[in-house]
Coordinates of C-alpha atoms and ligand atoms in Angstrom, one line a residue:
M28 CA -28.2 15.5 -8.0
M29 CA -28.5 11.8 -7.5
E30 CA -28.5 10.8 -3.8
V31 CA -26.2 7.8 -2.8
L32 CA -25.7 6.3 0.6
S33 CA -22.3 4.8 1.1
V34 CA -22.1 2.3 4.0
A35 CA -18.7 1.5 5.5
A36 CA -16.8 0.5 8.6
E37 CA -14.0 3.0 8.0
I38 CA -13.5 6.5 6.8
Y39 CA -10.3 8.5 6.7
P40 CA -9.1 10.4 8.8
L41 CA -11.5 9.3 11.6
V42 CA -11.1 5.6 11.5
K43 CA -8.6 3.8 9.2
T44 CA -6.9 0.4 9.2
G45 CA -6.3 0.4 5.4
G46 CA -7.1 1.6 2.0
L47 CA -10.9 1.2 2.5
A48 CA -10.8 4.3 4.7
D49 CA -9.0 6.3 2.0
V50 CA -11.5 5.3 -0.6
T51 CA -14.7 5.9 1.3
A52 CA -13.3 9.4 2.3
A53 CA -12.4 10.2 -1.3
L54 CA -15.6 9.0 -3.0
P55 CA -18.0 11.8 -2.1
G56 CA -15.6 14.5 -3.5
A57 CA -14.9 12.4 -6.6
L58 CA -18.6 11.9 -7.3
A59 CA -19.8 15.5 -6.6
K60 CA -18.3 16.5 -10.0
H61 CA -20.5 13.9 -11.7
G62 CA -23.9 14.8 -10.3
V63 CA -23.9 12.5 -7.3
H64 CA -24.4 13.6 -3.7
M65 CA -23.0 11.0 -1.3
R66 CA -23.5 10.6 2.4
T67 CA -21.7 8.0 4.3
L68 CA -23.1 5.8 7.1
V69 CA -20.5 4.8 9.7
P70 CA -20.5 3.3 13.1
G71 CA -20.3 5.8 16.0
Y72 CA -16.8 4.8 17.2
P73 CA -15.4 7.3 19.8
A74 CA -13.4 9.1 17.2
V75 CA -16.4 9.5 15.0
T76 CA -18.9 10.8 17.7
A77 CA -16.2 13.1 19.0
A78 CA -15.6 14.7 15.6
L79 CA -19.2 14.9 14.5
K80 CA -20.6 18.5 14.2
G81 CA -24.1 19.6 13.9
G82 CA -25.4 16.1 14.6
Q83 CA -29.2 15.9 14.3
V84 CA -31.1 12.9 15.6
V85 CA -33.0 11.6 12.5
H86 CA -34.1 8.3 14.0
E87 CA -34.1 6.4 17.3
Y88 CA -34.1 2.7 17.9
D89 CA -35.3 1.4 21.3
E90 CA -33.4 -1.8 20.5
L91 CA -30.6 -2.3 18.0
F92 CA -28.7 -5.5 18.6
G93 CA -28.7 -5.3 22.3
G94 CA -29.3 -1.7 23.3
P95 CA -30.8 1.6 22.3
A96 CA -29.4 3.6 19.4
R97 CA -29.7 7.0 17.8
I98 CA -29.1 7.8 14.1
L99 CA -27.3 11.2 13.8
A100 CA -26.8 13.2 10.6
G101 CA -24.0 15.7 10.7
H102 CA -20.6 16.4 9.3
A103 CA -17.0 15.9 10.2
T104 CA -13.7 16.7 8.4
G105 CA -15.6 17.9 5.3
L106 CA -17.7 14.8 5.0
E107 CA -21.4 14.4 5.4
L108 CA -21.9 11.5 7.8
I109 CA -24.8 9.5 9.1
V110 CA -23.6 8.0 12.4
I111 CA -25.0 5.1 14.4
D112 CA -24.7 6.3 18.0
A113 CA -25.0 2.9 19.8
P114 CA -22.5 2.9 22.7
H115 CA -23.2 -0.7 23.5
L116 CA -21.8 -1.6 20.0
Y117 CA -19.2 1.0 19.2
D118 CA -18.0 3.0 22.2
R119 CA -14.8 1.0 22.7
L120 CA -11.1 1.5 22.6
G121 CA -9.0 -0.3 20.0
T122 CA -9.3 -0.7 16.3
P123 CA -12.7 -0.9 14.6
Y124 CA -12.6 -4.7 14.8
A125 CA -10.5 -5.6 17.9
G126 CA -9.9 -4.6 21.4
P127 CA -6.6 -3.1 22.8
D128 CA -5.4 -6.7 23.4
G129 CA -5.6 -7.4 19.7
Q130 CA -8.5 -9.9 20.0
E131 CA -11.4 -9.4 17.6
Y132 CA -14.6 -8.5 19.4
A133 CA -16.8 -11.5 19.9
D134 CA -19.9 -9.5 18.9
N135 CA -18.5 -8.2 15.6
W136 CA -21.4 -9.9 13.8
Q137 CA -23.8 -7.8 15.8
R138 CA -21.8 -4.6 15.4
F139 CA -21.8 -4.9 11.6
A140 CA -25.2 -6.5 11.2
A141 CA -26.4 -3.3 12.8
L142 CA -24.4 -1.2 10.3
S143 CA -25.9 -3.2 7.4
L144 CA -29.4 -3.1 8.8
V145 CA -29.4 0.6 9.3
G146 CA -27.9 1.1 5.8
A147 CA -30.7 -1.0 4.3
Q148 CA -33.4 0.8 6.3
L149 CA -32.1 4.2 5.4
G150 CA -32.2 3.1 1.7
Q151 CA -35.7 1.9 2.1
G152 CA -36.9 5.3 3.4
L153 CA -36.5 5.1 7.2
V154 CA -36.1 8.8 7.5
E155 CA -38.7 11.1 6.0
G156 CA -37.3 13.3 3.3
Y157 CA -34.2 11.1 2.7
R158 CA -34.6 8.9 -0.3
P159 CA -31.3 7.7 -1.8
S160 CA -31.3 6.1 -5.2
I161 CA -28.4 3.8 -4.4
V162 CA -27.1 2.0 -1.3
H163 CA -23.4 1.4 -1.9
A164 CA -22.0 -1.2 0.5
H165 CA -18.3 -1.6 1.2
D166 CA -16.7 -4.9 2.2
W167 CA -18.2 -7.6 4.5
Q168 CA -19.2 -5.2 7.3
A169 CA -21.9 -3.7 5.0
G170 CA -22.6 -7.0 3.2
L171 CA -26.0 -7.7 4.7
A172 CA -27.4 -4.4 3.5
P173 CA -28.0 -5.6 -0.1
A174 CA -29.6 -8.8 1.3
H175 CA -32.0 -6.8 3.5
I176 CA -33.1 -4.8 0.5
A177 CA -33.3 -7.7 -1.9
F178 CA -35.4 -9.7 0.5
D179 CA -37.8 -6.8 1.2
P180 CA -41.1 -7.4 -0.5
E181 CA -40.7 -3.9 -2.0
P182 CA -37.1 -3.0 -2.8
K183 CA -37.0 0.8 -3.3
V184 CA -33.4 1.3 -3.9
K185 CA -30.6 -0.2 -6.0
T186 CA -27.5 -1.7 -4.5
V187 CA -23.8 -1.9 -5.2
M188 CA -21.4 -4.1 -3.4
T189 CA -17.7 -3.2 -3.5
V190 CA -15.0 -5.7 -2.6
H191 CA -11.9 -4.0 -1.3
N192 CA -10.4 -7.3 -0.2
L193 CA -12.0 -10.7 -0.7
A194 CA -9.8 -12.1 2.1
F195 CA -12.1 -10.6 4.7
Q196 CA -15.5 -12.2 4.4
G197 CA -17.3 -12.0 7.7
H198 CA -18.3 -15.7 8.0
F199 CA -20.3 -16.6 11.2
G200 CA -22.2 -19.5 12.5
A201 CA -25.8 -20.3 11.5
H202 CA -27.0 -19.5 15.0
I203 CA -26.8 -15.8 14.4
F204 CA -29.3 -15.9 11.5
A205 CA -32.4 -15.6 13.7
A206 CA -31.2 -12.3 15.1
L207 CA -30.5 -10.6 11.8
G208 CA -34.1 -9.6 11.0
L209 CA -34.1 -11.4 7.6
P210 CA -37.0 -13.6 6.4
Q211 CA -36.4 -17.3 6.7
Q212 CA -36.0 -17.8 3.0
A213 CA -32.9 -15.6 3.1
F214 CA -31.0 -18.5 4.7
S215 CA -30.4 -20.1 1.4
L216 CA -27.9 -20.3 -1.5
D217 CA -29.7 -17.2 -3.0
G218 CA -29.2 -15.3 0.2
V219 CA -26.8 -15.2 3.1
E220 CA -26.2 -18.9 3.7
Y221 CA -22.5 -19.8 3.1
Y222 CA -21.0 -23.2 3.9
G223 CA -23.8 -23.8 6.5
G224 CA -23.2 -20.5 8.2
V225 CA -23.9 -16.8 7.5
G226 CA -21.5 -15.0 5.1
F227 CA -21.8 -11.3 5.2
L228 CA -19.7 -10.6 2.1
K229 CA -21.3 -13.6 0.3
A230 CA -24.7 -12.2 1.0
G231 CA -23.7 -8.8 -0.5
L232 CA -22.2 -10.4 -3.6
Q233 CA -25.3 -12.6 -4.1
C234 CA -27.9 -9.9 -3.5
A235 CA -26.5 -6.6 -4.8
D236 CA -27.6 -5.3 -8.2
A237 CA -24.0 -4.7 -9.2
I238 CA -20.6 -5.8 -7.8
T239 CA -17.5 -3.8 -8.2
T240 CA -14.0 -4.3 -7.1
V241 CA -11.1 -1.9 -7.0
S242 CA -9.2 -2.8 -10.2
P243 CA -9.9 -4.5 -13.5
T244 CA -7.2 -7.1 -13.0
Y245 CA -8.5 -8.1 -9.5
A246 CA -12.0 -8.3 -11.0
A247 CA -10.7 -11.0 -13.3
E248 CA -8.5 -12.7 -10.8
I249 CA -11.2 -13.2 -8.2
R250 CA -13.1 -15.4 -10.7
T251 CA -10.3 -17.9 -10.5
P252 CA -9.6 -20.5 -7.7
E253 CA -6.2 -18.9 -7.0
F254 CA -7.7 -15.6 -5.9
G255 CA -11.4 -16.3 -5.5
M256 CA -11.1 -17.4 -1.8
G257 CA -13.9 -19.9 -2.3
L258 CA -16.3 -17.3 -3.9
E259 CA -15.1 -17.7 -7.5
G260 CA -18.1 -19.8 -8.4
L261 CA -20.5 -17.1 -7.2
L262 CA -18.5 -14.4 -8.9
N263 CA -18.4 -16.3 -12.2
A264 CA -22.2 -16.7 -12.0
R265 CA -22.5 -13.0 -11.5
A266 CA -19.7 -12.0 -14.0
A267 CA -22.1 -9.9 -16.1
D268 CA -22.7 -7.6 -13.0
L269 CA -19.1 -7.5 -11.9
S270 CA -16.6 -4.8 -12.9
G271 CA -13.3 -3.3 -11.7
I272 CA -13.0 0.4 -11.0
L273 CA -9.5 1.6 -10.0
N274 CA -9.0 3.4 -6.8
G275 CA -7.4 6.8 -6.9
I276 CA -5.7 8.8 -4.2
D277 CA -6.5 12.2 -2.8
T278 CA -4.2 14.4 -4.9
K279 CA -4.6 17.3 -2.6
T280 CA -3.4 15.5 0.5
W281 CA -0.9 13.7 -1.5
D282 CA 0.8 16.6 -3.3
P283 CA 4.6 16.8 -3.1
D284 CA 4.4 20.5 -3.9
T285 CA 2.4 21.3 -0.8
D286 CA 2.7 18.4 1.6
P287 CA 3.5 19.7 5.1
N288 CA 5.1 16.4 6.1
L289 CA 8.0 16.9 3.8
E290 CA 11.3 18.6 4.6
A291 CA 11.3 20.0 1.0
N292 CA 8.4 20.4 -1.4
Y293 CA 9.0 19.9 -5.1
K294 CA 7.4 19.8 -8.5
P295 CA 8.2 17.0 -11.0
S296 CA 10.6 19.2 -12.9
V297 CA 12.7 19.8 -9.8
S298 CA 12.6 16.3 -8.3
H299 CA 16.3 16.6 -7.2
L300 CA 14.9 18.6 -4.3
R301 CA 13.8 15.2 -2.9
R302 CA 17.4 14.9 -1.6
K303 CA 16.5 16.9 1.6
N304 CA 13.7 14.4 2.3
K305 CA 16.0 11.5 1.8
L306 CA 18.4 13.0 4.3
A307 CA 15.5 13.4 6.9
L308 CA 14.5 9.8 6.2
E309 CA 18.0 8.5 6.7
Q310 CA 18.0 10.2 10.1
R311 CA 14.6 8.9 11.1
F312 CA 15.6 5.3 10.3
G313 CA 19.2 5.5 11.6
L314 CA 20.6 4.9 8.2
E315 CA 24.1 5.9 6.8
S316 CA 23.9 8.9 4.7
G317 CA 24.7 8.7 1.0
D318 CA 23.7 9.0 -2.6
G319 CA 23.1 5.3 -3.1
P320 CA 19.7 3.8 -3.5
L321 CA 17.3 3.9 -0.5
F322 CA 14.2 1.8 -0.9
A323 CA 11.1 2.0 1.3
V324 CA 8.2 -0.2 2.4
V325 CA 5.0 1.2 3.9
S326 CA 2.7 -1.7 4.6
R327 CA 0.7 -3.9 6.9
L328 CA 3.2 -6.7 7.7
T329 CA 1.3 -9.8 6.5
W330 CA 1.5 -12.7 4.2
Q331 CA -0.7 -11.0 1.7
K332 CA 1.9 -8.2 1.4
G333 CA 4.7 -10.6 0.7
I334 CA 6.8 -9.3 3.6
D335 CA 8.4 -12.7 4.1
L336 CA 9.7 -12.6 0.5
L337 CA 11.1 -9.2 1.2
A338 CA 12.8 -10.4 4.4
G339 CA 14.3 -13.2 2.3
V340 CA 16.1 -10.8 -0.1
V341 CA 17.3 -8.1 2.3
D342 CA 20.8 -9.5 2.7
E343 CA 21.3 -9.7 -1.1
F344 CA 19.9 -6.2 -1.5
V345 CA 22.2 -4.7 1.1
A346 CA 25.2 -6.6 -0.4
A347 CA 24.3 -4.9 -3.8
G348 CA 24.6 -1.5 -2.1
G349 CA 21.0 -0.8 -1.2
R350 CA 19.5 0.7 2.0
L351 CA 16.0 -0.1 3.2
A352 CA 13.5 1.8 5.4
V353 CA 10.5 -0.2 6.5
L354 CA 7.4 1.3 8.2
G355 CA 4.6 -1.0 9.3
S356 CA 3.2 -3.4 11.8
G357 CA 1.4 -6.7 11.7
D358 CA 2.3 -10.4 12.2
K359 CA 4.8 -10.9 14.9
H360 CA 7.1 -13.2 13.0
L361 CA 7.4 -10.7 10.2
E362 CA 8.1 -7.9 12.6
D363 CA 10.8 -10.0 14.2
A364 CA 12.3 -10.9 10.9
L365 CA 12.6 -7.2 10.0
S366 CA 14.0 -6.2 13.4
A367 CA 16.6 -9.0 13.0
A368 CA 17.5 -7.6 9.5
A369 CA 17.9 -4.1 11.0
D370 CA 20.2 -5.5 13.7
R371 CA 22.2 -7.4 11.2
H372 CA 22.6 -4.5 8.9
L373 CA 23.0 -1.5 11.2
G374 CA 22.9 1.7 9.2
R375 CA 21.7 -0.1 6.1
V376 CA 18.3 -1.4 7.1
G377 CA 15.9 0.6 9.4
F378 CA 12.6 -0.6 10.8
V379 CA 10.0 1.6 12.4
R380 CA 7.3 -0.6 13.9
G381 CA 3.9 1.1 13.9
Y382 CA 1.5 3.2 12.0
D383 CA 2.6 6.7 11.2
E384 CA 0.8 8.7 8.6
P385 CA 3.2 11.7 8.5
L386 CA 6.2 9.4 8.2
S387 CA 4.6 7.6 5.4
H388 CA 4.5 10.8 3.4
L389 CA 8.1 11.6 4.1
M390 CA 9.1 8.1 2.9
Q391 CA 7.3 8.6 -0.4
G392 CA 8.9 12.0 -0.7
G393 CA 12.4 10.9 0.1
A394 CA 13.0 7.2 -0.8
D395 CA 14.1 6.3 -4.3
A396 CA 11.7 3.4 -4.7
I397 CA 8.8 1.7 -2.9
L398 CA 8.7 -2.1 -2.7
I399 CA 5.3 -3.8 -2.9
P400 CA 5.7 -7.6 -3.3
S401 CA 2.1 -8.5 -2.6
R402 CA 0.8 -12.0 -3.3
F403 CA -2.5 -10.4 -4.1
E404 CA -3.5 -6.7 -4.1
P405 CA -7.1 -5.6 -4.9
C406 CA -5.8 -2.2 -5.9
G407 CA -3.1 -0.9 -3.6
L408 CA -2.6 2.7 -2.9
T409 CA 1.0 3.0 -1.9
Q410 CA 2.2 2.5 -5.5
L411 CA -0.1 5.4 -6.6
M412 CA 1.4 7.6 -3.8
G413 CA 4.9 6.5 -5.0
L414 CA 4.1 7.4 -8.6
R415 CA 2.9 10.9 -7.5
Y416 CA 6.0 11.5 -5.3
G417 CA 8.6 10.2 -7.7
C418 CA 9.2 7.2 -5.4
V419 CA 9.5 4.5 -8.1
P420 CA 7.2 1.6 -7.5
I421 CA 8.6 -2.0 -7.7
V422 CA 5.6 -4.2 -7.6
A423 CA 4.3 -7.7 -8.0
R424 CA 2.3 -8.1 -11.2
V425 CA -1.1 -8.8 -9.5
G426 CA -4.4 -7.0 -9.1
G427 CA -4.3 -3.2 -9.1
L428 CA -0.5 -3.2 -9.1
A429 CA -0.6 -4.7 -12.6
D430 CA -3.0 -2.1 -13.7
T431 CA -1.2 1.0 -12.5
V432 CA 2.5 0.6 -13.0
I433 CA 4.2 0.4 -16.4
D434 CA 7.1 -2.0 -16.3
A435 CA 10.5 -0.6 -17.3
N436 CA 11.3 -3.2 -19.9
V437 CA 13.7 -2.2 -22.6
M438 CA 11.1 -1.0 -25.0
A439 CA 9.2 1.0 -22.4
L440 CA 12.4 2.6 -21.2
D441 CA 13.4 3.6 -24.8
Q442 CA 10.0 5.0 -25.4
G443 CA 10.0 6.9 -22.1
V444 CA 6.7 5.4 -21.0
A445 CA 7.9 3.3 -18.1
T446 CA 6.9 4.3 -14.5
G447 CA 8.2 1.4 -12.4
F448 CA 9.1 -2.3 -12.2
Q449 CA 6.8 -5.3 -12.2
F450 CA 7.7 -8.9 -11.4
A451 CA 6.0 -12.2 -11.7
P452 CA 5.6 -14.8 -10.4
V453 CA 5.5 -13.5 -6.9
T454 CA 8.5 -15.3 -5.5
G455 CA 11.7 -14.2 -3.7
W456 CA 13.8 -15.0 -6.8
S457 CA 11.6 -12.8 -9.0
L458 CA 11.5 -10.0 -6.5
A459 CA 15.3 -10.1 -6.3
E460 CA 15.6 -9.9 -10.0
A461 CA 13.3 -6.9 -10.2
I462 CA 15.4 -5.2 -7.5
Q463 CA 18.5 -5.9 -9.5
R464 CA 16.9 -4.4 -12.6
A465 CA 15.9 -1.3 -10.6
L466 CA 19.5 -1.0 -9.2
S467 CA 21.0 -1.0 -12.6
V468 CA 18.6 1.6 -14.0
Y469 CA 19.4 3.7 -10.8
E470 CA 23.0 3.8 -11.8
D471 CA 22.0 5.7 -15.0
K472 CA 20.9 8.9 -13.3
K473 CA 19.2 10.3 -16.5
A474 CA 17.2 7.1 -17.1
W475 CA 16.1 7.0 -13.4
T476 CA 15.0 10.7 -13.4
R477 CA 13.0 10.0 -16.6
L478 CA 11.3 7.1 -14.9
Q479 CA 10.5 9.2 -11.9
R480 CA 9.2 12.1 -13.8
R481 CA 7.1 10.0 -16.1
G482 CA 5.5 8.4 -13.0
M483 CA 4.8 11.8 -11.5
K484 CA 2.8 12.6 -14.5
S485 CA 0.6 9.5 -14.2
E486 CA -3.1 10.0 -13.6
V487 CA -3.5 8.7 -10.0
G488 CA -6.5 10.8 -8.8
W489 CA -10.2 10.1 -8.9
D490 CA -11.2 11.9 -12.2
V491 CA -11.7 8.8 -14.3
S492 CA -13.0 6.5 -11.6
G493 CA -15.4 9.0 -10.1
R494 CA -17.1 9.1 -13.5
R495 CA -17.2 5.3 -13.7
Y496 CA -19.0 5.0 -10.4
A497 CA -21.4 7.7 -11.4
D498 CA -22.1 6.0 -14.7
L499 CA -22.7 2.7 -12.9
Y500 CA -25.2 4.3 -10.5
K501 CA -27.0 5.9 -13.4
Q502 CA -27.2 2.7 -15.3
L503 CA -28.7 0.9 -12.3
V504 CA -31.3 3.6 -11.7
T505 CA -32.4 3.6 -15.3
A506 CA -32.4 -0.2 -15.6
K507 CA -35.6 -2.0 -15.0
Ligands
ADP626 P1 -4.3 -2.3 2.5 O1 -5.7 -1.5 2.5 O2 -4.4 -3.7 2.0 O3 -3.6 -2.2 3.8 P2 -3.5 -0.3 0.5 O4 -2.2 -0.1 -0.3 O5 -4.8 -0.3 -0.3 O6 -3.4 -1.6 1.4 O7 -3.7 0.9 1.5 C1 -2.8 1.1 2.6 C2 -3.0 2.5 3.2 O8 -2.5 2.5 4.5 C3 -2.1 3.5 2.4 O9 -2.8 4.8 2.6 C4 -0.8 3.4 3.2 O10 -0.1 4.6 3.0 C5 -1.3 3.3 4.6 N1 -0.4 2.6 5.5 C6 -0.1 1.2 5.6 N2 0.7 0.9 6.6 C7 1.0 2.1 7.1 C8 1.9 2.5 8.2 N3 2.5 1.6 8.9 N4 2.0 3.8 8.5 C9 1.3 4.7 7.8 N5 0.5 4.5 6.8 C10 0.3 3.2 6.4

């Protein structure tokens, strides 16, 4: 078995703010089938230390970014974890990044510099008897790990940097550099220096042996100014080492036939049983009951997710006979716009503000379609859940959304290969047009059922992508 250390700031179900957590939790299982044994290094947030079982102290630091720390190896929720028990950094309420007041922690650079440093040191043989072949860093929080390894006079381990979202880069002032434990020459274009400061993600992209992102289309998009967020030059220079590997979803947790969060379980052949879930959904969202189309949104409410575009087409959608159920939280002005839409269209539009995992399952199991009008989307998971649950995805043609949904154009409908609706460019007009197309297919019950069932047969698990990651690791280990 090849040993790989995954380094991440989130892991489902212990700490999750988005798709990153789903992916880091799924990878170990997906890779086990391909000869890879993966442990995951995560910060010791309260939820993590509370869940950790059989934790053995494998290393102690007298000083790790402002206080003592212990490294614990154990397991939780079926995952093998290595945990940084450093109360001065991680023992806090709130999200992994911000306090209960919503303010990002001022010492985030230390919190994640610590994560990166420990990841690199574990890769370089910190703990006797533990010698991974690969350190796999996820997103900016782990971005300094490849830099520490690359600037070690004797790198002993290969590194992979995965970008789950290029919008979050971990960019800090130059003054933090001295505390990072990197040699002076690392403060350069070849290292961590980024626009005069320190870029965590930039460092990882510059220094890792391989770069991956979570869909082939996003891998191409981020090499352009439109999607590259300032890093397109670097990514073009490293194009030979950059690839896109699609995310999957956990098809055991997300199985409409066994999902305990549903009112009624169903197999693809009996998808009419979804009606009971739709009824439950109508009640939860205070919607009028009926056979007409009920579309859903499960999302962070941000500009990236195109929620402003959605808010702009609600009136038209309702006028065309649609009902809408929205679950999410995020930017205040978007939350306000959705609340206002719900007030304007009592019984037709429902908005539940917040994060609710069980409800998100019921929505996929009961709504007719899921709307995902993202301006950019590295991979996206909710369209995969939608496919699996017969909740037809209506998506912007960007990133992973472009790679996973087959548009119901005339030919694809005729051939029975369509699985959803795509639209481009990402504008309100084009979203409205896609919704219109969906509504007209919906009127043809047979065609709609065919679309649903075809989607439910889509491959949305980790089989293919697990193998791709394993192949990449093997390539790196055998390369000189
Ligand atoms: P991102 O990581 O950019 O937020 P993804 O589509 O990759 O977007 O992943 C989002 C994940 O978070 C999915 O598992 C989705 O079901 C879940 N999610 C998003 N918002 C909510 C919410 N309000 N309640 C429950 N689950 C949510």
